[in-house]
């Protein structure tokens, strides 16, 4: 069958196997996903060791590494799934948001495979993919529901009206939650990636030792602001050091994490209540933070709301989530043409 025939079969049967590719930042990933919910393989090559020496992602190094690894990663995903290109119904790939050079590697590789194998192909929104990670962990989950997306580059409260229909309820006005975690981790002298290291240190501290306040976050708005909290934590550390006082870094980490978790969880649960949704989902890299997961679970339980969050392996960037989102993307609209470009600031709504 050619690409057009495969696409017609996919939409007619609402069933198919997709190869998915993710290269939006510093993970080279490929997966094979069946019907948007069943993961047949999920291969991830992490670049953390490459960027660790620089304390953060270096875009040029990320792009070069994607070029070097993507062929092997895709081949491994197909082999582990036990499929060939003849078994595929299509190819889906992240085309934004993300680092433009990194995105282009995955996007152009997917175009090449689509052309060589005569398969339909589509670009997928990275944020939508994080939301779709919940469909893999919870096969019975269906829209509508409210979702908190928290990552290194994004902090959104989104109403998932349908598989490809979203309403933005709230978003960060400045730093994303993951970005704030990473910056405080760096100030505390913790290694890259900072978020997981800060969470580890926070377990040794008192979450109520220091009260970090933000008037903006205490209002009725569903938007977030983390720059003031970040500055307050930095000032707390510097003031104590200048006074020659002993600095308990674990207390600062625990108190800062506690404040961000409270802001995120309170606004997200309130948004679900206002929307009248019976389910609140969590998505994005920060969804791996156990303090946030537990806070949301407890608050949802008290409100009679179902709480969903992805399995830990689907929290950070991976291609399985792209395969899930891509399946519903192809069911809702025709495949993309080869003129599809990378969009580094692509919005979900």
Short mmCIF file of C-alpha atoms in Angstrom, two decimals:
data_model
loop_
_atom_site.label_atom_id
_atom_site.label_comp_id
_atom_site.label_asym_id
_atom_site.label_seq_id
_atom_site.Cartn_x
_atom_site.Cartn_y
_atom_site.Cartn_z
CA UNK A 1 0.00 0.00 0.00
CA UNK A 2 1.07 3.56 -0.60
CA UNK A 3 0.83 6.45 1.87
CA UNK A 4 -2.67 7.47 0.84
CA UNK A 5 -3.99 3.91 1.16
CA UNK A 6 -2.39 3.44 4.56
CA UNK A 7 -3.91 6.67 5.81
CA UNK A 8 -7.37 5.69 4.59
CA UNK A 9 -7.03 2.35 6.35
CA UNK A 10 -5.88 4.04 9.58
CA UNK A 11 -8.86 6.39 9.67
CA UNK A 12 -11.38 3.75 8.57
CA UNK A 13 -10.36 1.21 11.20
CA UNK A 14 -9.16 3.75 13.79
CA UNK A 15 -6.32 1.35 14.35
CA UNK A 16 -2.66 1.35 13.38
CA UNK A 17 0.98 1.19 14.36
CA UNK A 18 3.05 4.38 14.29
CA UNK A 19 6.75 5.08 14.44
CA UNK A 20 7.26 8.22 16.52
CA UNK A 21 10.35 10.43 16.86
CA UNK A 22 11.24 13.05 19.49
CA UNK A 23 14.27 15.39 19.31
CA UNK A 24 12.98 18.65 20.80
CA UNK A 25 15.82 19.17 23.28
CA UNK A 26 18.42 16.82 24.73
CA UNK A 27 16.83 13.38 24.33
CA UNK A 28 17.02 11.43 21.07
CA UNK A 29 14.00 9.15 21.20
CA UNK A 30 11.98 6.82 19.00
CA UNK A 31 9.06 4.54 19.78
CA UNK A 32 6.55 2.24 18.15
CA UNK A 33 3.01 2.74 19.45
CA UNK A 34 -0.15 0.82 18.57
CA UNK A 35 -3.54 2.55 18.57
CA UNK A 36 -2.22 5.47 20.60
CA UNK A 37 -2.19 3.50 23.86
CA UNK A 38 -0.02 0.38 23.54
CA UNK A 39 3.74 0.95 23.60
CA UNK A 40 5.57 -1.74 21.62
CA UNK A 41 8.98 -0.11 22.13
CA UNK A 42 10.35 3.10 23.61
CA UNK A 43 14.03 3.92 23.03
CA UNK A 44 15.69 6.99 24.54
CA UNK A 45 19.28 8.17 24.23
CA UNK A 46 19.95 10.83 26.85
CA UNK A 47 22.50 13.59 26.32
CA UNK A 48 22.80 14.49 30.01
CA UNK A 49 26.48 13.40 30.24
CA UNK A 50 27.30 15.67 27.27
CA UNK A 51 25.72 18.78 28.78
CA UNK A 52 26.52 18.17 32.45
CA UNK A 53 29.94 19.77 32.22
CA UNK A 54 28.31 23.01 30.97
CA UNK A 55 25.57 23.07 33.61
CA UNK A 56 22.80 23.12 30.99
CA UNK A 57 21.83 22.23 27.44
CA UNK A 58 24.12 23.57 24.71
CA UNK A 59 21.94 23.75 21.56
CA UNK A 60 24.73 23.09 19.04
CA UNK A 61 25.96 20.05 20.96
CA UNK A 62 22.37 18.79 21.26
CA UNK A 63 21.76 19.07 17.51
CA UNK A 64 25.02 17.35 16.63
CA UNK A 65 24.29 14.49 19.01
CA UNK A 66 20.82 14.01 17.53
CA UNK A 67 22.38 13.70 14.06
CA UNK A 68 24.83 11.10 15.34
CA UNK A 69 22.31 8.96 17.25
CA UNK A 70 18.93 9.19 15.55
CA UNK A 71 19.52 6.41 13.03
CA UNK A 72 20.57 3.92 15.71
CA UNK A 73 17.73 4.95 18.03
CA UNK A 74 15.09 4.49 15.32
CA UNK A 75 16.51 1.12 14.25
CA UNK A 76 16.54 -0.04 17.87
CA UNK A 77 12.92 1.00 18.39
CA UNK A 78 11.78 -0.95 15.32
CA UNK A 79 13.83 -4.02 16.28
CA UNK A 80 12.56 -4.05 19.88
CA UNK A 81 8.98 -3.73 18.66
CA UNK A 82 9.50 -6.60 16.23
CA UNK A 83 8.16 -4.63 13.26
CA UNK A 84 9.42 -3.37 9.92
CA UNK A 85 8.34 -0.34 7.93
CA UNK A 86 5.81 -2.53 6.13
CA UNK A 87 3.89 -2.96 9.40
CA UNK A 88 3.61 0.80 9.98
CA UNK A 89 0.58 2.97 9.34
CA UNK A 90 2.54 6.21 9.53
CA UNK A 91 5.30 8.29 11.10
CA UNK A 92 4.81 11.11 13.61
CA UNK A 93 7.41 13.52 14.94
CA UNK A 94 7.71 16.50 17.27
CA UNK A 95 7.91 19.74 15.25
CA UNK A 96 7.66 22.21 18.15
CA UNK A 97 8.09 23.72 20.61
CA UNK A 98 11.77 23.15 21.35
CA UNK A 99 15.28 23.99 20.16
CA UNK A 100 15.03 24.71 16.46
CA UNK A 101 18.21 22.86 15.47
CA UNK A 102 17.26 19.80 17.50
CA UNK A 103 13.71 19.79 16.14
CA UNK A 104 14.94 19.94 12.55
CA UNK A 105 17.00 16.78 12.97
CA UNK A 106 14.01 14.65 13.97
CA UNK A 107 11.63 16.37 11.58
CA UNK A 108 13.82 15.92 8.52
CA UNK A 109 14.68 12.34 9.44
CA UNK A 110 10.96 11.56 9.70
CA UNK A 111 10.34 13.19 6.32
CA UNK A 112 13.09 11.08 4.77
CA UNK A 113 11.64 7.86 6.15
CA UNK A 114 8.15 8.87 5.08
CA UNK A 115 9.34 9.48 1.53
CA UNK A 116 11.50 6.33 1.36
CA UNK A 117 8.84 4.04 2.85
CA UNK A 118 5.79 5.77 1.28
CA UNK A 119 4.10 6.36 4.63
CA UNK A 120 1.87 9.24 5.81
CA UNK A 121 3.59 11.59 8.23
CA UNK A 122 2.50 14.30 10.67
CA UNK A 123 4.06 16.81 13.03
CA UNK A 124 3.02 16.74 16.68
CA UNK A 125 2.97 19.44 19.36
CA UNK A 126 5.40 18.63 22.19
CA UNK A 127 3.05 19.89 24.91
CA UNK A 128 0.18 17.83 23.51
CA UNK A 129 2.50 14.82 23.64
CA UNK A 130 3.18 15.33 27.34
CA UNK A 131 -0.56 15.43 27.97
CA UNK A 132 -1.02 12.26 25.90
CA UNK A 133 1.48 10.39 28.12
CA UNK A 134 -1.47 9.98 30.47
CA UNK A 135 -3.36 7.98 27.83
CA UNK A 136 -0.60 5.38 27.92
CA UNK A 137 -0.62 5.01 31.71
CA UNK A 138 -4.42 5.22 31.95
CA UNK A 139 -5.90 3.45 28.89
CA UNK A 140 -9.44 4.34 29.99
CA UNK A 141 -8.75 8.08 30.20
CA UNK A 142 -10.70 10.20 27.73
CA UNK A 143 -11.34 13.94 27.37
CA UNK A 144 -12.62 16.19 28.74
CA UNK A 145 -10.35 16.79 31.73
CA UNK A 146 -8.10 19.46 33.22
CA UNK A 147 -4.33 19.06 32.91
CA UNK A 148 -1.42 20.78 34.64
CA UNK A 149 1.59 20.80 32.31
CA UNK A 150 4.79 21.57 34.22
CA UNK A 151 8.21 21.30 32.61
CA UNK A 152 11.50 23.11 32.14
CA UNK A 153 10.02 25.36 29.48
CA UNK A 154 6.29 25.38 30.19
CA UNK A 155 3.80 25.78 33.02
CA UNK A 156 0.21 25.64 31.78
CA UNK A 157 -3.20 24.73 33.10
CA UNK A 158 -5.06 23.36 30.10
CA UNK A 159 -8.61 22.13 29.58
CA UNK A 160 -8.42 19.10 27.32
CA UNK A 161 -11.74 19.51 25.50
CA UNK A 162 -10.99 16.72 23.02
CA UNK A 163 -8.04 14.72 21.72
CA UNK A 164 -6.94 17.67 19.62
CA UNK A 165 -8.91 20.53 21.17
CA UNK A 166 -7.55 22.55 24.07
CA UNK A 167 -8.46 25.64 26.08
CA UNK A 168 -5.75 27.56 27.92
CA UNK A 169 -6.87 28.31 31.48
CA UNK A 170 -3.63 29.62 32.98
CA UNK A 171 0.08 29.89 32.26
CA UNK A 172 3.31 31.24 33.70
CA UNK A 173 3.96 34.94 33.25
CA UNK A 174 7.74 34.43 33.47
CA UNK A 175 9.79 31.38 34.50
CA UNK A 176 8.41 27.89 34.06
CA UNK A 177 8.31 25.69 37.17
CA UNK A 178 11.10 23.41 35.95
CA UNK A 179 13.19 26.42 34.97
CA UNK A 180 12.78 27.86 38.47
CA UNK A 181 13.80 24.55 40.05
CA UNK A 182 16.88 24.35 37.83
CA UNK A 183 17.98 27.93 38.59
CA UNK A 184 17.70 27.49 42.36
CA UNK A 185 19.50 24.16 42.11
CA UNK A 186 22.36 25.91 40.31
CA UNK A 187 22.55 28.62 42.99
CA UNK A 188 22.69 25.90 45.64
CA UNK A 189 25.65 24.33 43.83
CA UNK A 190 23.78 21.24 42.68
CA UNK A 191 24.80 19.44 39.45
CA UNK A 192 22.82 19.37 36.20
CA UNK A 193 20.02 18.41 35.75
CA UNK A 194 19.03 20.52 38.73
CA UNK A 195 15.38 19.61 39.29
CA UNK A 196 15.88 16.00 40.45
CA UNK A 197 18.91 17.02 42.52
CA UNK A 198 16.94 19.77 44.27
CA UNK A 199 14.15 17.32 45.07
CA UNK A 200 16.70 14.92 46.54
CA UNK A 201 18.21 17.66 48.73
CA UNK A 202 14.75 18.89 49.77
CA UNK A 203 14.04 15.54 51.42
CA UNK A 204 16.75 16.38 53.97
CA UNK A 205 15.30 19.80 54.85
CA UNK A 206 12.32 21.40 56.58
CA UNK A 207 9.71 22.56 54.01
CA UNK A 208 8.39 25.15 56.47
CA UNK A 209 11.74 26.53 57.62
CA UNK A 210 11.47 29.57 55.34
CA UNK A 211 8.29 31.19 54.06
CA UNK A 212 8.62 32.36 50.48
CA UNK A 213 5.71 34.53 49.43
CA UNK A 214 4.40 35.82 46.13
CA UNK A 215 1.44 38.20 46.15
CA UNK A 216 0.66 37.42 42.51
CA UNK A 217 0.28 33.70 43.15
CA UNK A 218 -2.03 34.33 46.10
CA UNK A 219 -4.62 36.02 43.87
CA UNK A 220 -7.58 34.49 42.04
CA UNK A 221 -5.82 34.26 38.68
CA UNK A 222 -4.95 30.85 37.27
CA UNK A 223 -1.68 32.28 35.92
CA UNK A 224 1.65 31.67 37.66
CA UNK A 225 4.67 33.83 38.45
CA UNK A 226 7.85 32.22 39.70
CA UNK A 227 10.51 34.87 39.10
CA UNK A 228 9.74 36.62 42.40
CA UNK A 229 9.94 33.37 44.34
CA UNK A 230 13.20 32.54 42.62
CA UNK A 231 14.63 35.96 43.54
CA UNK A 232 13.45 35.58 47.15
CA UNK A 233 15.26 32.25 47.47
CA UNK A 234 18.43 33.66 45.95
CA UNK A 235 18.30 36.70 48.26
CA UNK A 236 17.75 34.45 51.28
CA UNK A 237 20.87 32.45 50.43
CA UNK A 238 23.04 35.50 49.68
CA UNK A 239 21.88 37.44 52.76
CA UNK A 240 22.80 34.60 55.09
CA UNK A 241 26.15 34.11 53.40
CA UNK A 242 26.95 37.84 53.67
CA UNK A 243 26.09 37.77 57.37
CA UNK A 244 28.43 34.86 57.86
CA UNK A 245 25.56 32.65 59.00
CA UNK A 246 25.50 28.92 58.45
CA UNK A 247 23.35 28.21 55.42
CA UNK A 248 21.14 25.16 55.54
CA UNK A 249 20.81 24.48 51.82
CA UNK A 250 18.43 21.59 52.44
CA UNK A 251 15.98 23.92 54.20
CA UNK A 252 16.12 26.40 51.30
CA UNK A 253 15.55 23.59 48.79
CA UNK A 254 12.69 22.11 50.82
CA UNK A 255 11.00 25.47 51.44
CA UNK A 256 11.31 26.57 47.82
CA UNK A 257 9.98 23.26 46.53
CA UNK A 258 7.10 23.36 49.03
CA UNK A 259 6.09 26.85 47.88
CA UNK A 260 6.14 25.98 44.15
CA UNK A 261 4.27 22.74 44.74
CA UNK A 262 1.57 24.54 46.72
CA UNK A 263 1.14 27.20 44.03
CA UNK A 264 0.93 24.65 41.22
CA UNK A 265 -1.35 22.21 43.01
CA UNK A 266 -3.76 24.80 44.47
CA UNK A 267 -4.32 26.54 41.15
CA UNK A 268 -4.62 23.30 39.18
CA UNK A 269 -7.17 21.73 41.51
CA UNK A 270 -9.16 24.96 41.71
CA UNK A 271 -9.19 25.11 37.91
CA UNK A 272 -10.57 21.56 37.69
CA UNK A 273 -13.30 22.44 40.20
CA UNK A 274 -14.27 25.60 38.30
CA UNK A 275 -14.37 23.65 35.01
CA UNK A 276 -16.52 21.00 36.63
CA UNK A 277 -14.10 18.27 35.60
CA UNK A 278 -13.94 14.99 37.48
CA UNK A 279 -10.35 14.30 36.39
CA UNK A 280 -7.14 16.28 36.83
CA UNK A 281 -4.03 15.09 35.01
CA UNK A 282 -0.40 16.06 35.46
CA UNK A 283 2.11 16.15 32.59
CA UNK A 284 5.60 17.38 31.71
CA UNK A 285 9.05 16.77 33.12
CA UNK A 286 8.15 18.19 36.54
CA UNK A 287 5.44 15.52 36.81
CA UNK A 288 8.28 13.26 38.00
CA UNK A 289 8.53 15.38 41.17
CA UNK A 290 7.12 13.16 43.93
CA UNK A 291 6.19 16.10 46.18
CA UNK A 292 4.01 17.59 43.43
CA UNK A 293 2.42 14.24 42.63
CA UNK A 294 1.56 13.64 46.27
CA UNK A 295 0.20 17.16 46.84
CA UNK A 296 -2.08 16.87 43.83
CA UNK A 297 -3.19 13.37 44.81
CA UNK A 298 -4.18 14.52 48.30
CA UNK A 299 -5.97 17.67 47.13
CA UNK A 300 -7.85 15.76 44.42
CA UNK A 301 -8.86 13.08 46.91
CA UNK A 302 -10.37 15.70 49.22
CA UNK A 303 -12.35 17.16 46.31
CA UNK A 304 -13.54 13.84 44.90
CA UNK A 305 -11.49 14.34 41.72
CA UNK A 306 -9.65 11.55 39.92
CA UNK A 307 -5.92 12.25 39.70
CA UNK A 308 -3.85 10.91 36.80
CA UNK A 309 -0.13 11.23 36.16
CA UNK A 310 2.15 9.34 33.77
CA UNK A 311 4.36 6.46 34.74
CA UNK A 312 7.80 7.88 35.59
CA UNK A 313 9.33 6.62 32.32
CA UNK A 314 6.87 8.80 30.38
CA UNK A 315 7.34 12.00 32.42
CA UNK A 316 10.51 13.28 30.77
CA UNK A 317 10.90 13.62 27.00
CA UNK A 318 10.24 10.36 25.17
CA UNK A 319 8.76 9.23 21.87
CA UNK A 320 6.01 6.99 23.23
CA UNK A 321 4.01 10.07 24.22
CA UNK A 322 4.55 11.46 20.70
CA UNK A 323 3.17 8.24 19.27
CA UNK A 324 0.06 8.55 21.42
CA UNK A 325 -0.58 12.20 20.53
CA UNK A 326 0.30 11.50 16.88
CA UNK A 327 -2.29 8.76 16.60
CA UNK A 328 -5.10 11.15 17.50
CA UNK A 329 -3.54 13.88 15.40
CA UNK A 330 -3.76 11.67 12.29
CA UNK A 331 -7.33 10.62 13.10
CA UNK A 332 -8.45 14.24 13.25
CA UNK A 333 -6.75 15.78 10.20
CA UNK A 334 -4.92 14.79 6.99
CA UNK A 335 -1.16 14.07 7.07
CA UNK A 336 1.27 16.97 6.77
CA UNK A 337 3.19 17.82 3.64
CA UNK A 338 6.96 17.82 3.33
CA UNK A 339 6.92 21.61 3.64
CA UNK A 340 6.14 21.33 7.38
CA UNK A 341 8.76 23.30 9.29
CA UNK A 342 10.04 23.25 12.86
CA UNK A 343 8.35 25.85 15.09
CA UNK A 344 10.45 26.47 18.21
CA UNK A 345 7.74 28.54 19.94
CA UNK A 346 4.76 26.47 18.80
CA UNK A 347 1.75 27.04 21.07
CA UNK A 348 -0.83 24.40 21.94
CA UNK A 349 -3.68 26.92 21.71
#
